[in-house]
Amino acid sequence: MEDFLVEDEPLRAARRRGEEVGATPIGPAGGAALRFITAMIGARTVVEVGSGCGVSGIWLLRGMARDAVLTSVDVDHEHQRLAKIAYREAGLGASRTRMIVGRALEVLPRLTDGAYDMVFCDAAKQEYPEYLAAALRLLRPGGVVAFDNALWHHRVADPSRRDAETEAIREVGRLVRDDDRLVPLLLPVGDGLLCAVKRA
């Protein structure tokens, strides 16, 4: 599954740089799923929480409309700097991205209600439930929210794992599954991609 779509050199370079600084970008299959979703819904405005040093952004932008804009939120200046390099190497102009350095829970409240087609989350796992609450406000009807690491290295399915990160990922899974405003799906790609469509 991970090898079905081979990453090109800009993606491979972005992944190498991310791993060198301790980031763990979304895997190739998860990235391909993001591109598929953005293309399927005709996404023009997307928020990503956690830049993955540009890996997730490249996948998202390659599915989005040509004049669409990705808003990338990351607390780490270096990750954002590397993301800008990745976008440039991938031929994605600066006008396609809006880079915001800061804590997601401080930045997301400043973004416009109902203005986004997709929200992708791959940052502080303990904050995933709060990211979901923010996404429900930010998304238009028919918009999609997605969370990487929904399986969290097989820990989510292991009831003996009670650490804060695992518990938060379990909680966001329950919240997504049980919310009547959402149509949920857990994709077994990479480390798990939890998705949901906001009902019209």
GROMACS .gro file of C-alpha atoms in nm:
model
  200
    1MET     CA    1   0.000   0.000   0.000
    2GLU     CA    2   0.279   0.243   0.090
    3ASP     CA    3   0.458   0.170  -0.237
    4PHE     CA    4   0.159   0.188  -0.473
    5LEU     CA    5   0.230   0.554  -0.554
    6VAL     CA    6   0.600   0.634  -0.558
    7GLU     CA    7   0.700   0.973  -0.418
    8ASP     CA    8   0.895   1.200  -0.652
    9GLU     CA    9   1.220   1.374  -0.561
   10PRO     CA   10   1.065   1.688  -0.404
   11LEU     CA   11   0.862   1.469  -0.168
   12ARG     CA   12   1.154   1.239  -0.091
   13ALA     CA   13   1.379   1.538  -0.019
   14ALA     CA   14   1.116   1.696   0.206
   15ARG     CA   15   1.075   1.366   0.392
   16ARG     CA   16   1.452   1.331   0.443
   17ARG     CA   17   1.478   1.684   0.583
   18GLY     CA   18   1.181   1.626   0.811
   19GLU     CA   19   1.327   1.307   0.952
   20GLU     CA   20   1.663   1.480   1.007
   21VAL     CA   21   1.501   1.736   1.238
   22GLY     CA   22   1.289   1.480   1.422
   23ALA     CA   23   0.960   1.539   1.244
   24THR     CA   24   0.764   1.234   1.130
   25PRO     CA   25   0.575   1.338   0.816
   26ILE     CA   26   0.271   1.148   0.697
   27GLY     CA   27   0.362   0.837   0.496
   28PRO     CA   28   0.321   0.802   0.119
   29ALA     CA   29  -0.013   0.616   0.136
   30GLY     CA   30  -0.157   0.867   0.382
   31GLY     CA   31  -0.030   1.151   0.168
   32ALA     CA   32  -0.192   0.997  -0.138
   33ALA     CA   33  -0.518   0.972   0.057
   34LEU     CA   34  -0.498   1.343   0.139
   35ARG     CA   35  -0.441   1.430  -0.227
   36PHE     CA   36  -0.735   1.207  -0.326
   37ILE     CA   37  -0.966   1.373  -0.073
   38THR     CA   38  -0.875   1.729  -0.170
   39ALA     CA   39  -0.921   1.645  -0.539
   40MET     CA   40  -1.250   1.467  -0.473
   41ILE     CA   41  -1.406   1.759  -0.283
   42GLY     CA   42  -1.254   2.027  -0.507
   43ALA     CA   43  -1.077   2.183  -0.209
   44ARG     CA   44  -0.975   2.547  -0.245
   45THR     CA   45  -0.908   2.633   0.120
   46VAL     CA   46  -0.733   2.386   0.352
   47VAL     CA   47  -0.583   2.421   0.699
   48GLU     CA   48  -0.309   2.185   0.810
   49VAL     CA   49  -0.204   2.168   1.175
   50GLY     CA   50   0.158   2.052   1.174
   51SER     CA   51   0.353   2.110   0.854
   52GLY     CA   52   0.545   1.782   0.836
   53CYS     CA   53   0.826   1.999   0.691
   54GLY     CA   54   0.627   2.027   0.370
   55VAL     CA   55   0.543   1.663   0.298
   56SER     CA   56   0.172   1.679   0.382
   57GLY     CA   57   0.143   2.023   0.223
   58ILE     CA   58   0.277   1.901  -0.110
   59TRP     CA   59   0.032   1.610  -0.113
   60LEU     CA   60  -0.259   1.838  -0.018
   61LEU     CA   61  -0.173   2.110  -0.271
   62ARG     CA   62  -0.133   1.859  -0.553
   63GLY     CA   63  -0.496   1.762  -0.507
   64MET     CA   64  -0.629   2.114  -0.459
   65ALA     CA   65  -0.736   2.356  -0.731
   66ARG     CA   66  -0.452   2.542  -0.906
   67ASP     CA   67  -0.535   2.874  -0.738
   68ALA     CA   68  -0.621   2.719  -0.400
   69VAL     CA   69  -0.444   2.821  -0.079
   70LEU     CA   70  -0.309   2.602   0.201
   71THR     CA   71  -0.291   2.757   0.547
   72SER     CA   72  -0.014   2.579   0.738
   73VAL     CA   73   0.008   2.615   1.115
   74ASP     CA   74   0.318   2.492   1.299
   75VAL     CA   75   0.473   2.588   1.632
   76ASP     CA   76   0.824   2.514   1.502
   77HIS     CA   77   0.997   2.786   1.295
   78GLU     CA   78   1.246   2.538   1.148
   79HIS     CA   79   0.972   2.303   1.029
   80GLN     CA   80   0.803   2.594   0.851
   81ARG     CA   81   1.133   2.706   0.697
   82LEU     CA   82   1.190   2.355   0.561
   83ALA     CA   83   0.832   2.342   0.436
   84LYS     CA   84   0.892   2.658   0.233
   85ILE     CA   85   1.196   2.494   0.072
   86ALA     CA   86   0.988   2.186  -0.006
   87TYR     CA   87   0.711   2.388  -0.170
   88ARG     CA   88   0.962   2.576  -0.381
   89GLU     CA   89   1.130   2.254  -0.495
   90ALA     CA   90   0.788   2.109  -0.581
   91GLY     CA   91   0.712   2.411  -0.802
   92LEU     CA   92   0.442   2.546  -0.572
   93GLY     CA   93   0.448   2.925  -0.568
   94ALA     CA   94   0.452   3.128  -0.247
   95SER     CA   95   0.099   3.251  -0.323
   96ARG     CA   96  -0.031   2.896  -0.273
   97THR     CA   97   0.057   2.887   0.097
   98ARG     CA   98  -0.009   3.094   0.407
   99MET     CA   99   0.243   2.998   0.674
  100ILE     CA  100   0.157   3.075   1.038
  101VAL     CA  101   0.403   3.002   1.318
  102GLY     CA  102   0.232   2.948   1.652
  103ARG     CA  103   0.046   2.706   1.876
  104ALA     CA  104  -0.253   2.566   1.693
  105LEU     CA  105  -0.492   2.625   1.981
  106GLU     CA  106  -0.401   2.994   1.973
  107VAL     CA  107  -0.405   3.029   1.592
  108LEU     CA  108  -0.717   2.831   1.498
  109PRO     CA  109  -0.960   3.057   1.689
  110ARG     CA  110  -0.844   3.347   1.468
  111LEU     CA  111  -0.943   3.170   1.144
  112THR     CA  112  -1.281   3.231   0.979
  113ASP     CA  113  -1.583   3.016   1.066
  114GLY     CA  114  -1.714   2.792   0.787
  115ALA     CA  115  -1.446   2.908   0.542
  116TYR     CA  116  -1.249   2.587   0.488
  117ASP     CA  117  -1.297   2.277   0.275
  118MET     CA  118  -1.061   2.060   0.478
  119VAL     CA  119  -0.871   2.058   0.807
  120PHE     CA  120  -0.581   1.813   0.837
  121CYS     CA  121  -0.428   1.752   1.182
  122ASP     CA  122  -0.085   1.603   1.245
  123ALA     CA  123   0.058   1.785   1.546
  124ALA     CA  124   0.032   1.752   1.926
  125LYS     CA  125  -0.164   1.431   1.980
  126GLN     CA  126  -0.292   1.538   2.322
  127GLU     CA  127  -0.465   1.831   2.151
  128TYR     CA  128  -0.650   1.623   1.891
  129PRO     CA  129  -0.992   1.657   2.065
  130GLU     CA  130  -0.951   2.036   2.070
  131TYR     CA  131  -0.847   2.033   1.703
  132LEU     CA  132  -1.170   1.851   1.623
  133ALA     CA  133  -1.377   2.116   1.800
  134ALA     CA  134  -1.195   2.386   1.604
  135ALA     CA  135  -1.238   2.197   1.275
  136LEU     CA  136  -1.613   2.168   1.323
  137ARG     CA  137  -1.628   2.547   1.345
  138LEU     CA  138  -1.390   2.610   1.055
  139LEU     CA  139  -1.534   2.362   0.803
  140ARG     CA  140  -1.807   2.440   0.555
  141PRO     CA  141  -2.089   2.183   0.521
  142GLY     CA  142  -1.945   1.897   0.316
  143GLY     CA  143  -1.592   1.974   0.437
  144VAL     CA  144  -1.355   1.705   0.563
  145VAL     CA  145  -1.148   1.675   0.879
  146ALA     CA  146  -0.861   1.425   0.893
  147PHE     CA  147  -0.621   1.311   1.166
  148ASP     CA  148  -0.294   1.128   1.103
  149ASN     CA  149  -0.161   0.863   1.347
  150ALA     CA  150  -0.513   0.746   1.433
  151LEU     CA  151  -0.370   0.402   1.519
  152TRP     CA  152  -0.068   0.552   1.700
  153HIS     CA  153   0.176   0.268   1.633
  154HIS     CA  154  -0.082   0.003   1.733
  155ARG     CA  155  -0.122   0.159   2.080
  156VAL     CA  156  -0.483   0.272   2.032
  157ALA     CA  157  -0.603  -0.089   1.999
  158ASP     CA  158  -0.406  -0.200   2.307
  159PRO     CA  159  -0.617  -0.139   2.620
  160SER     CA  160  -0.307  -0.157   2.841
  161ARG     CA  161  -0.174   0.165   2.683
  162ARG     CA  162  -0.298   0.450   2.903
  163ASP     CA  163  -0.056   0.735   2.825
  164ALA     CA  164  -0.198   1.080   2.756
  165GLU     CA  165  -0.131   1.080   2.381
  166THR     CA  166  -0.291   0.739   2.323
  167GLU     CA  167  -0.592   0.834   2.534
  168ALA     CA  168  -0.639   1.159   2.341
  169ILE     CA  169  -0.630   0.976   2.007
  170ARG     CA  170  -0.882   0.722   2.140
  171GLU     CA  171  -1.103   1.011   2.253
  172VAL     CA  172  -1.098   1.187   1.916
  173GLY     CA  173  -1.186   0.856   1.751
  174ARG     CA  174  -1.488   0.819   1.979
  175LEU     CA  175  -1.590   1.181   1.928
  176VAL     CA  176  -1.574   1.152   1.549
  177ARG     CA  177  -1.756   0.819   1.546
  178ASP     CA  178  -2.037   0.930   1.777
  179ASP     CA  179  -2.102   1.283   1.644
  180ASP     CA  180  -2.422   1.294   1.436
  181ARG     CA  181  -2.284   1.597   1.250
  182LEU     CA  182  -2.010   1.381   1.097
  183VAL     CA  183  -1.981   1.088   0.857
  184PRO     CA  184  -1.671   0.904   0.985
  185LEU     CA  185  -1.415   0.670   0.825
  186LEU     CA  186  -1.093   0.517   0.960
  187LEU     CA  187  -0.852   0.437   0.678
  188PRO     CA  188  -0.582   0.174   0.748
  189VAL     CA  189  -0.309   0.362   0.562
  190GLY     CA  190   0.025   0.434   0.723
  191ASP     CA  191  -0.032   0.484   1.096
  192GLY     CA  192  -0.407   0.526   1.043
  193LEU     CA  193  -0.596   0.820   0.891
  194LEU     CA  194  -0.919   0.915   1.069
  195CYS     CA  195  -1.149   1.112   0.838
  196ALA     CA  196  -1.497   1.258   0.862
  197VAL     CA  197  -1.726   1.464   0.642
  198LYS     CA  198  -1.923   1.744   0.806
  199ARG     CA  199  -2.287   1.690   0.715
  200ALA     CA  200  -2.469   1.961   0.521
   0.00000   0.00000   0.00000
